[in-house]
Each structure stands twice: as structure tokens, then as C-alpha cells.
């Protein structure tokens, strides 16, 4: 029987520990927080988007942004349907929503956390409170994990499952990177991913709180298209957020250096010509009304003053006086509403950390370090990240499963 230590009781750590214990290892999880899986508790706005019902392996890998091929073995070993089966076996029924996002029927993240902990403890693993600060080495191997109170836990094998450096209030403070570096691993540059965007347009504060559904978004870099998406977004006091924005951020590098714009098609279901005819009908119905009072059926209230100002048409102009040229310019504005992106929000506000322990130093078939023979990794601490929609939690479960099976 091996003594196995798992550092971090998040999604990856709980999965690693459960699988390790099922295989007869004496398994201990070290967790710095008073309760496990703090980050899982806040995912999906407290509902926990536990995975994505993407059951095709190639499609699943296609939703990974950074180092997708590294995850081939992990995903092959534990797919989203395995995640669904596990939590349902632990007593949590699930449902599938828009975008194949999987949630607990209860809409309570705590139910998923309790299921993961139950799976772990029923398997025979134990969770102890503490913070891993260093390793004791004997030759090339780790012989003990040293805690911040000076105590040690001896081990035959160790897995670092500490998460990234986003949402630091949940305990993801980058401890795992320091531990990995201490035994020779390299860590790729860390940056926020799935993060809101900062925009410099003067009208942004006026749109704070406005949510737009069913819009088409394009990210342009110096005029060239980088990414496009369709769905929901939200204006904030600093810029924009929401599902399509978070996904778009994964495709952007150093926006603070300039060159990025975001164009929003506010009416993607209508062609230019169809929208032009719609405006003609609206203007005819409001023939003698002021322009600013003619858009209430077309646009959200908060957006109207902004669109009117950007259109260049006088707010008090009568609808019957608006020229064809002015109307066409308005259609273009509605189809290409443009925002200037000047940066990401801080890493602490990102859902996921992009960057981490270099995948070239980890065996993708076992999650074992290529540098330290009894060290393993799982989850966000590794340099892998994916789109929003449950894919990042699935990475945690899949790498955790592979790690626990091989440790």
C-alpha cells in the first residue's frame, strides 16, 4: 500500500484522491480552505456548470484553447458522460441546457461539491486542513510534503492539484506553481483567460447593466478577424462580460498593446436589406415623431441614446426627414456596433488561468512528471485551458481521473 498525498481539494484533487484510494493507496488530501472545492461552489453563478454534454472526443478536444492534444488520453479515459454518471451515482440528477451545458437539476453548486466529497471519502481518502509549503527530497524522489506549520506528511507519491491563480479568494493563489518550480519544473507565463474585457469607448458607463441576448460578436485584430461567436453578453462599468465575451478573451493576446476591436451585430437574424426595410416601416409608423422616440421597438432603452448619438442623426429630427444615406449609415451601425478593447480585467477576476506547468514536462498518458519520478499533476495548474461551458471542469475531472489511476 502506497502513501499518496494530493495537494488541493478542488475538482481535480478530489477526483485524483478518489481514484487513488479506490486502487488501495492510503490517500491524504491537503486542503488550505476550511471546506473543499471553493471554486466549484461559485461556478455557473452558483449553479455549477459541471461539464458539457459534448460526447464526441474530437469535438471535446476542439473546445480546448491551449495544448488540446495533450488532453487526448485524459479525455479518452474519462469523458463528460462519465462525469454525469458519477455525480448521478452520488445522488445528484443533472440536466442539459443551452450550449450543452450540464447543471444539477437543483441548480445548487453545493450539491456537486457534496457529491465530489462523498465520492472521495467513500473511496477511503481523507482530507486534512493545511497548506503545503515545500517538499523533502531523497535523491530524485519526494519523500515528504512539508506544511506551513512545520509538520510533514511522508509519501510515496504526490499530486499537485492546486488550481491556477484566478479567483484568489477561493484559495487559488498559485501555490502549485512554486511547488513545481522547486523541483525543477518550468511554468509558462500566466495570464487571465475567460475574463471580462476593458473598453475605452466614452459611452460604456451609460450602458452598465445592459444585457444583450442573441447577438453576433466578432473580434478583430488590426482589422483581421480573430474569433466570432453568437450568444449573450453584458455591459459593465469598465467594458463587457458575459459568455461570448469570456470565450472571445481566450483568443486575445496582450490587448493592452492595442489593435483589438469588438464588433457586435445587434440584429444578426436580419440582413442589411431586411433591417433597412424594418427601419423604413418603423419610420413610416412614426412619421411625425422625433427620431429618438422611434426606436423603442427595435432597441433596449439604455442603448437608444448611444445609438442616436453615434448615428449622427439629430435626436429631434422627424422620421420623415431622415435621408436614405442616414438610414443606411444607421443600419451599418446596428450591424457593426464597435468597441475598442484596451485590456483584460485582472487575473483575480478571470475564471481560468492560462499558462501553468509546462506540458512538455508531463507524460500525457499518466499525468506523471518527466522530471520527478513520483510527482503527478492534474487540473488548472497544468498549462491547459478551454472555452466556457463546462469544459474546464471536465479537464479537471479527466486529468484527475488519469492522475489517480496512475499514481
Short mmCIF file of C-alpha atoms in Angstrom, two decimals:
data_model
loop_
_atom_site.label_atom_id
_atom_site.label_comp_id
_atom_site.label_asym_id
_atom_site.label_seq_id
_atom_site.Cartn_x
_atom_site.Cartn_y
_atom_site.Cartn_z
CA UNK A 1 0.00 0.00 0.00
CA UNK A 2 1.42 3.36 -1.05
CA UNK A 3 1.15 6.59 0.91
CA UNK A 4 -0.20 9.14 -1.58
CA UNK A 5 -0.56 12.87 -0.93
CA UNK A 6 -2.84 15.02 -3.07
CA UNK A 7 -2.30 18.79 -2.70
CA UNK A 8 -5.57 20.66 -3.22
CA UNK A 9 -9.18 19.52 -2.71
CA UNK A 10 -10.68 21.12 -5.78
CA UNK A 11 -12.34 19.26 -8.65
CA UNK A 12 -9.06 17.72 -9.88
CA UNK A 13 -7.77 16.90 -6.40
CA UNK A 14 -10.98 15.24 -5.21
CA UNK A 15 -11.12 13.14 -8.38
CA UNK A 16 -7.43 12.18 -8.12
CA UNK A 17 -7.80 11.21 -4.46
CA UNK A 18 -10.92 9.13 -5.04
CA UNK A 19 -9.32 7.14 -7.86
CA UNK A 20 -6.08 6.71 -5.91
CA UNK A 21 -7.93 5.43 -2.84
CA UNK A 22 -10.06 3.05 -4.93
CA UNK A 23 -6.83 1.39 -6.03
CA UNK A 24 -5.77 0.68 -2.48
CA UNK A 25 -3.48 3.62 -1.78
CA UNK A 26 -3.50 5.29 1.64
CA UNK A 27 -4.54 8.68 0.27
CA UNK A 28 -4.44 12.05 2.04
CA UNK A 29 -5.62 15.35 0.56
CA UNK A 30 -4.10 18.57 1.91
CA UNK A 31 -6.55 21.48 1.62
CA UNK A 32 -5.84 25.05 2.77
CA UNK A 33 -9.50 26.14 2.91
CA UNK A 34 -11.94 25.26 5.67
CA UNK A 35 -14.03 23.35 3.14
CA UNK A 36 -13.17 21.67 -0.18
CA UNK A 37 -13.89 22.82 -3.74
CA UNK A 38 -14.49 26.50 -3.01
CA UNK A 39 -14.10 27.40 -6.68
CA UNK A 40 -16.59 24.74 -7.78
CA UNK A 41 -19.08 26.38 -5.41
CA UNK A 42 -19.10 29.62 -7.43
CA UNK A 43 -19.00 28.21 -10.97
CA UNK A 44 -22.01 28.81 -13.18
CA UNK A 45 -23.10 31.70 -10.94
CA UNK A 46 -23.50 29.31 -8.04
CA UNK A 47 -25.31 26.68 -10.11
CA UNK A 48 -22.18 24.75 -11.18
CA UNK A 49 -21.83 24.07 -14.88
CA UNK A 50 -20.33 20.69 -14.04
CA UNK A 51 -19.44 19.60 -17.59
CA UNK A 52 -20.55 19.89 -21.21
CA UNK A 53 -22.63 17.21 -22.92
CA UNK A 54 -20.07 17.05 -25.72
CA UNK A 55 -19.76 13.30 -26.23
CA UNK A 56 -17.51 13.27 -29.30
CA UNK A 57 -13.81 13.16 -28.43
CA UNK A 58 -12.67 15.31 -31.35
CA UNK A 59 -15.36 17.92 -30.61
CA UNK A 60 -14.33 17.93 -26.95
CA UNK A 61 -10.69 18.49 -27.83
CA UNK A 62 -11.80 21.20 -30.29
CA UNK A 63 -13.12 23.23 -27.36
CA UNK A 64 -9.69 23.34 -25.69
CA UNK A 65 -7.76 26.51 -26.48
CA UNK A 66 -4.32 25.76 -25.07
CA UNK A 67 -2.46 22.45 -25.71
CA UNK A 68 -5.54 20.46 -26.77
CA UNK A 69 -3.67 17.35 -27.98
CA UNK A 70 -2.08 16.94 -24.55
CA UNK A 71 -5.53 16.02 -23.21
CA UNK A 72 -6.28 13.23 -25.68
CA UNK A 73 -5.50 10.40 -23.23
CA UNK A 74 -7.16 12.14 -20.29
CA UNK A 75 -10.40 12.76 -22.20
CA UNK A 76 -10.31 9.24 -23.66
CA UNK A 77 -10.11 7.86 -20.12
CA UNK A 78 -12.89 9.99 -18.62
CA UNK A 79 -15.47 11.67 -20.85
CA UNK A 80 -18.30 14.08 -19.97
CA UNK A 81 -20.79 11.19 -19.85
CA UNK A 82 -18.58 9.63 -17.17
CA UNK A 83 -18.79 12.86 -15.17
CA UNK A 84 -22.57 12.90 -15.48
CA UNK A 85 -22.78 9.22 -14.46
CA UNK A 86 -20.52 9.83 -11.44
CA UNK A 87 -22.46 12.73 -9.95
CA UNK A 88 -25.79 11.00 -10.60
CA UNK A 89 -24.45 7.86 -8.91
CA UNK A 90 -23.64 10.11 -5.95
CA UNK A 91 -27.28 11.21 -5.84
CA UNK A 92 -27.28 14.40 -7.94
CA UNK A 93 -29.55 14.32 -11.03
CA UNK A 94 -28.44 16.56 -13.88
CA UNK A 95 -29.99 18.47 -16.76
CA UNK A 96 -28.68 19.82 -20.08
CA UNK A 97 -29.26 23.46 -21.01
CA UNK A 98 -28.36 25.77 -23.90
CA UNK A 99 -24.94 25.11 -25.38
CA UNK A 100 -24.98 21.56 -23.95
CA UNK A 101 -24.10 22.94 -20.53
CA UNK A 102 -24.76 20.40 -17.79
CA UNK A 103 -26.12 21.57 -14.41
CA UNK A 104 -27.55 19.83 -11.36
CA UNK A 105 -31.36 19.75 -11.50
CA UNK A 106 -31.35 21.57 -8.16
CA UNK A 107 -29.34 24.49 -9.62
CA UNK A 108 -27.17 24.29 -6.48
CA UNK A 109 -23.39 24.03 -6.83
CA UNK A 110 -23.17 22.73 -3.27
CA UNK A 111 -24.84 19.50 -4.44
CA UNK A 112 -21.99 18.88 -6.90
CA UNK A 113 -19.39 19.70 -4.24
CA UNK A 114 -21.03 17.33 -1.77
CA UNK A 115 -21.11 14.60 -4.45
CA UNK A 116 -17.39 15.01 -5.19
CA UNK A 117 -16.52 14.93 -1.50
CA UNK A 118 -18.77 11.90 -0.95
CA UNK A 119 -17.11 10.07 -3.84
CA UNK A 120 -13.73 10.89 -2.33
CA UNK A 121 -14.41 9.91 1.29
CA UNK A 122 -16.41 6.80 0.39
CA UNK A 123 -13.41 5.67 -1.64
CA UNK A 124 -11.30 5.87 1.53
CA UNK A 125 -9.37 9.12 1.08
CA UNK A 126 -9.05 11.56 3.98
CA UNK A 127 -8.93 15.35 3.86
CA UNK A 128 -6.65 17.27 6.24
CA UNK A 129 -6.53 21.02 6.73
CA UNK A 130 -3.19 22.70 5.98
CA UNK A 131 -1.05 24.41 3.37
CA UNK A 132 1.73 22.58 1.55
CA UNK A 133 4.82 24.80 1.50
CA UNK A 134 7.71 22.59 0.35
CA UNK A 135 8.91 19.08 -0.47
CA UNK A 136 11.53 16.94 1.25
CA UNK A 137 13.60 15.09 -1.31
CA UNK A 138 15.54 11.83 -1.12
CA UNK A 139 17.59 11.69 -4.29
CA UNK A 140 15.25 12.45 -7.20
CA UNK A 141 12.10 11.44 -5.33
CA UNK A 142 9.81 13.38 -2.99
CA UNK A 143 9.74 11.69 0.42
CA UNK A 144 7.52 14.12 2.33
CA UNK A 145 5.31 17.20 1.97
CA UNK A 146 6.14 19.96 4.46
CA UNK A 147 3.20 22.03 5.74
CA UNK A 148 3.25 25.68 6.78
CA UNK A 149 3.18 24.70 10.48
CA UNK A 150 6.39 22.75 10.02
CA UNK A 151 4.80 19.31 10.17
CA UNK A 152 5.48 16.73 7.49
CA UNK A 153 3.44 14.08 5.74
CA UNK A 154 5.57 11.26 4.38
CA UNK A 155 4.65 9.92 0.98
CA UNK A 156 5.48 7.52 -1.80
CA UNK A 157 3.87 9.75 -4.40
CA UNK A 158 2.47 13.28 -4.66
CA UNK A 159 -0.02 15.01 -6.97
CA UNK A 160 -0.18 18.80 -7.33
CA UNK A 161 -3.84 19.73 -7.92
CA UNK A 162 -3.81 23.27 -6.55
CA UNK A 163 -5.60 25.07 -9.38
CA UNK A 164 -4.40 28.26 -11.02
CA UNK A 165 -4.17 31.86 -9.88
CA UNK A 166 -7.64 33.13 -10.78
CA UNK A 167 -10.36 33.80 -8.19
CA UNK A 168 -7.74 34.03 -5.43
CA UNK A 169 -10.48 34.39 -2.80
CA UNK A 170 -11.22 30.69 -3.35
CA UNK A 171 -7.65 29.75 -2.42
CA UNK A 172 -6.20 29.61 -5.95
CA UNK A 173 -3.15 31.68 -5.14
CA UNK A 174 -0.56 29.95 -7.32
CA UNK A 175 0.94 27.71 -4.63
CA UNK A 176 1.26 24.82 -7.05
CA UNK A 177 3.48 26.76 -9.44
CA UNK A 178 6.01 27.46 -6.68
CA UNK A 179 6.00 23.80 -5.60
CA UNK A 180 6.52 22.65 -9.20
CA UNK A 181 9.35 25.12 -9.73
CA UNK A 182 11.04 23.99 -6.51
CA UNK A 183 11.67 20.56 -8.07
CA UNK A 184 12.78 21.82 -11.47
CA UNK A 185 9.58 22.28 -13.45
CA UNK A 186 9.06 25.34 -15.64
CA UNK A 187 5.85 27.38 -15.63
CA UNK A 188 4.68 29.15 -18.77
CA UNK A 189 3.62 32.81 -18.45
CA UNK A 190 0.35 33.23 -16.55
CA UNK A 191 -2.44 35.39 -17.93
CA UNK A 192 -6.20 35.64 -17.46
CA UNK A 193 -8.47 33.55 -19.66
CA UNK A 194 -12.25 33.58 -19.78
CA UNK A 195 -12.06 37.10 -18.45
CA UNK A 196 -14.12 40.29 -18.98
CA UNK A 197 -12.74 42.92 -21.36
CA UNK A 198 -11.95 46.56 -20.67
CA UNK A 199 -13.17 49.01 -23.34
CA UNK A 200 -12.31 52.68 -23.78
CA UNK A 201 -15.45 53.97 -25.54
CA UNK A 202 -16.93 57.02 -23.82
CA UNK A 203 -20.45 55.55 -23.77
CA UNK A 204 -19.55 52.36 -21.84
CA UNK A 205 -20.60 53.68 -18.38
CA UNK A 206 -24.03 54.64 -19.76
CA UNK A 207 -24.62 51.02 -20.83
CA UNK A 208 -23.66 49.44 -17.49
CA UNK A 209 -26.02 46.59 -16.62
CA UNK A 210 -27.38 46.16 -20.15
CA UNK A 211 -27.62 42.51 -21.15
CA UNK A 212 -27.87 41.59 -24.82
CA UNK A 213 -29.09 38.19 -25.98
CA UNK A 214 -28.76 36.58 -29.41
CA UNK A 215 -26.08 38.93 -30.72
CA UNK A 216 -23.22 38.05 -33.06
CA UNK A 217 -19.75 39.13 -31.94
CA UNK A 218 -16.50 39.35 -33.90
CA UNK A 219 -13.02 40.02 -32.52
CA UNK A 220 -10.76 41.89 -34.93
CA UNK A 221 -7.02 42.45 -34.59
CA UNK A 222 -5.79 45.32 -36.76
CA UNK A 223 -8.81 44.72 -38.98
CA UNK A 224 -8.34 40.94 -39.36
CA UNK A 225 -10.88 38.55 -37.84
CA UNK A 226 -9.60 36.56 -34.84
CA UNK A 227 -12.80 35.00 -33.48
CA UNK A 228 -16.57 35.08 -33.87
CA UNK A 229 -19.39 33.86 -31.63
CA UNK A 230 -23.12 34.14 -31.05
CA UNK A 231 -24.99 34.41 -27.77
CA UNK A 232 -25.26 36.57 -24.69
CA UNK A 233 -23.13 39.45 -23.40
CA UNK A 234 -23.27 42.10 -20.69
CA UNK A 235 -22.09 45.70 -20.44
CA UNK A 236 -20.30 46.68 -17.22
CA UNK A 237 -18.84 49.89 -15.82
CA UNK A 238 -15.43 49.00 -17.33
CA UNK A 239 -16.40 47.26 -20.57
CA UNK A 240 -18.08 43.96 -21.43
CA UNK A 241 -18.55 40.49 -19.98
CA UNK A 242 -20.86 37.51 -20.46
CA UNK A 243 -20.45 34.10 -22.18
CA UNK A 244 -19.46 35.24 -25.69
CA UNK A 245 -17.01 37.79 -24.28
CA UNK A 246 -15.35 35.30 -21.95
CA UNK A 247 -14.85 32.87 -24.83
CA UNK A 248 -13.53 35.67 -27.04
CA UNK A 249 -10.92 36.58 -24.43
CA UNK A 250 -9.31 33.15 -24.89
CA UNK A 251 -8.28 34.20 -28.40
CA UNK A 252 -6.74 37.53 -27.46
CA UNK A 253 -3.11 38.19 -26.55
CA UNK A 254 -1.94 41.36 -24.80
CA UNK A 255 -4.95 43.57 -25.69
CA UNK A 256 -3.38 46.36 -23.66
CA UNK A 257 -0.94 46.80 -26.56
CA UNK A 258 -3.80 47.88 -28.80
CA UNK A 259 -5.18 46.74 -32.14
CA UNK A 260 -8.23 44.84 -30.90
CA UNK A 261 -11.80 45.84 -31.66
CA UNK A 262 -15.05 44.07 -30.94
CA UNK A 263 -17.90 44.41 -33.43
CA UNK A 264 -21.42 43.47 -32.37
CA UNK A 265 -24.21 42.66 -34.79
CA UNK A 266 -27.22 43.78 -32.76
CA UNK A 267 -29.66 42.24 -35.25
CA UNK A 268 -27.95 39.10 -36.65
CA UNK A 269 -31.23 37.50 -37.71
CA UNK A 270 -31.74 40.29 -40.29
CA UNK A 271 -29.66 41.00 -43.37
CA UNK A 272 -28.67 44.59 -44.15
CA UNK A 273 -31.57 44.84 -46.60
CA UNK A 274 -34.10 43.31 -44.18
CA UNK A 275 -33.05 45.64 -41.38
CA UNK A 276 -33.24 48.61 -43.74
CA UNK A 277 -36.84 47.67 -44.62
CA UNK A 278 -37.63 47.25 -40.92
CA UNK A 279 -36.37 50.79 -40.27
CA UNK A 280 -38.41 52.13 -43.18
CA UNK A 281 -41.54 50.57 -41.67
CA UNK A 282 -40.73 51.93 -38.19
CA UNK A 283 -40.07 55.42 -39.55
CA UNK A 284 -43.31 55.33 -41.55
CA UNK A 285 -45.25 54.31 -38.45
CA UNK A 286 -43.63 57.19 -36.53
CA UNK A 287 -43.76 59.62 -39.42
CA UNK A 288 -44.00 62.88 -37.47
CA UNK A 289 -42.19 61.73 -34.33
CA UNK A 290 -38.66 62.68 -33.30
CA UNK A 291 -36.01 60.15 -34.35
CA UNK A 292 -35.03 59.42 -30.73
CA UNK A 293 -38.61 58.34 -29.98
CA UNK A 294 -38.88 55.92 -32.90
CA UNK A 295 -36.52 53.13 -31.81
CA UNK A 296 -38.24 51.71 -28.72
CA UNK A 297 -39.48 48.58 -30.52
CA UNK A 298 -36.09 47.92 -32.10
CA UNK A 299 -33.57 48.51 -29.30
CA UNK A 300 -33.27 48.28 -25.50
CA UNK A 301 -33.99 51.57 -23.74
CA UNK A 302 -30.42 52.07 -22.48
CA UNK A 303 -28.96 51.61 -25.93
CA UNK A 304 -31.15 54.14 -27.76
CA UNK A 305 -29.38 57.40 -26.71
CA UNK A 306 -26.00 55.86 -27.54
CA UNK A 307 -27.09 54.68 -30.98
CA UNK A 308 -28.75 58.02 -31.71
CA UNK A 309 -25.58 59.93 -30.83
CA UNK A 310 -23.31 57.60 -32.82
CA UNK A 311 -25.64 57.74 -35.84
CA UNK A 312 -25.04 61.46 -36.29
CA UNK A 313 -28.75 62.00 -36.86
CA UNK A 314 -30.26 64.81 -34.80
CA UNK A 315 -32.34 63.32 -31.95
CA UNK A 316 -35.14 65.80 -32.74
CA UNK A 317 -35.12 65.12 -36.47
CA UNK A 318 -38.53 63.98 -37.72
CA UNK A 319 -38.58 60.43 -39.03
CA UNK A 320 -39.99 61.57 -42.36
CA UNK A 321 -36.94 63.83 -42.82
CA UNK A 322 -34.28 61.12 -42.38
CA UNK A 323 -32.46 60.54 -45.67
CA UNK A 324 -31.67 57.22 -47.30
CA UNK A 325 -27.94 57.82 -46.70
CA UNK A 326 -28.56 58.48 -42.99
CA UNK A 327 -30.75 55.39 -42.72
CA UNK A 328 -28.13 53.16 -44.37
CA UNK A 329 -25.46 54.52 -42.04
CA UNK A 330 -27.76 53.63 -39.13
CA UNK A 331 -28.18 50.08 -40.44
CA UNK A 332 -24.40 49.73 -40.66
CA UNK A 333 -24.07 50.98 -37.08
CA UNK A 334 -26.58 48.40 -35.84
CA UNK A 335 -24.84 45.60 -37.73
CA UNK A 336 -21.32 46.70 -36.74
CA UNK A 337 -21.55 48.30 -33.30
CA UNK A 338 -17.85 48.68 -32.48
CA UNK A 339 -16.00 48.67 -29.16
CA UNK A 340 -12.30 49.42 -28.61
CA UNK A 341 -10.68 46.81 -26.35
CA UNK A 342 -7.83 48.13 -24.20
CA UNK A 343 -7.17 45.25 -21.81
CA UNK A 344 -8.26 42.31 -19.69
CA UNK A 345 -9.66 42.63 -16.20
CA UNK A 346 -7.17 41.40 -13.56
CA UNK A 347 -6.19 37.73 -13.30
CA UNK A 348 -8.03 37.59 -9.97
CA UNK A 349 -11.31 38.17 -11.86
CA UNK A 350 -10.65 35.55 -14.55
CA UNK A 351 -12.49 32.24 -14.48
CA UNK A 352 -9.41 30.37 -15.65
CA UNK A 353 -5.63 30.88 -15.60
CA UNK A 354 -3.99 30.49 -18.98
CA UNK A 355 -0.45 29.20 -18.55
CA UNK A 356 0.92 26.79 -15.97
CA UNK A 357 3.24 23.83 -15.58
CA UNK A 358 4.76 23.12 -18.99
CA UNK A 359 3.01 20.17 -20.66
CA UNK A 360 6.30 19.10 -22.26
CA UNK A 361 7.41 18.10 -18.76
CA UNK A 362 4.36 15.91 -18.05
CA UNK A 363 3.52 12.49 -19.52
CA UNK A 364 0.05 12.97 -21.07
CA UNK A 365 -0.78 9.27 -20.69
CA UNK A 366 -0.26 9.21 -16.90
CA UNK A 367 -0.05 12.87 -15.72
CA UNK A 368 3.32 11.96 -14.18
CA UNK A 369 6.21 14.39 -14.12
CA UNK A 370 9.02 13.63 -16.55
CA UNK A 371 11.46 15.22 -14.11
CA UNK A 372 10.46 13.77 -10.72
CA UNK A 373 9.51 10.08 -10.84
CA UNK A 374 6.86 10.17 -8.07
CA UNK A 375 5.24 13.54 -8.83
CA UNK A 376 1.94 13.96 -10.72
CA UNK A 377 -0.26 16.86 -11.83
CA UNK A 378 -3.96 17.42 -12.55
CA UNK A 379 -6.27 20.31 -13.32
CA UNK A 380 -5.74 24.01 -13.87
CA UNK A 381 -2.16 24.03 -12.55
CA UNK A 382 -1.20 22.50 -15.92
CA UNK A 383 -0.87 24.75 -18.99
CA UNK A 384 -4.26 23.81 -20.49
CA UNK A 385 -7.47 25.82 -20.73
CA UNK A 386 -10.72 25.71 -22.67
CA UNK A 387 -13.81 27.69 -23.58
CA UNK A 388 -16.54 28.47 -21.10
CA UNK A 389 -19.42 25.98 -20.89
CA UNK A 390 -18.20 23.25 -18.54
CA UNK A 391 -15.08 22.30 -20.49
CA UNK A 392 -12.57 23.46 -17.87
CA UNK A 393 -14.20 21.45 -15.10
CA UNK A 394 -14.14 18.46 -17.44
CA UNK A 395 -10.39 18.98 -17.87
CA UNK A 396 -10.08 18.85 -14.08
CA UNK A 397 -12.11 15.64 -13.84
CA UNK A 398 -10.37 13.91 -16.76
CA UNK A 399 -6.80 14.77 -15.72
CA UNK A 400 -7.69 13.97 -12.10
CA UNK A 401 -9.06 10.58 -13.08
CA UNK A 402 -5.94 9.75 -15.12
CA UNK A 403 -3.66 11.01 -12.36
CA UNK A 404 -5.43 8.99 -9.65
CA UNK A 405 -5.41 5.85 -11.76
CA UNK A 406 -1.68 6.02 -12.39
CA UNK A 407 -0.33 7.32 -9.11
#
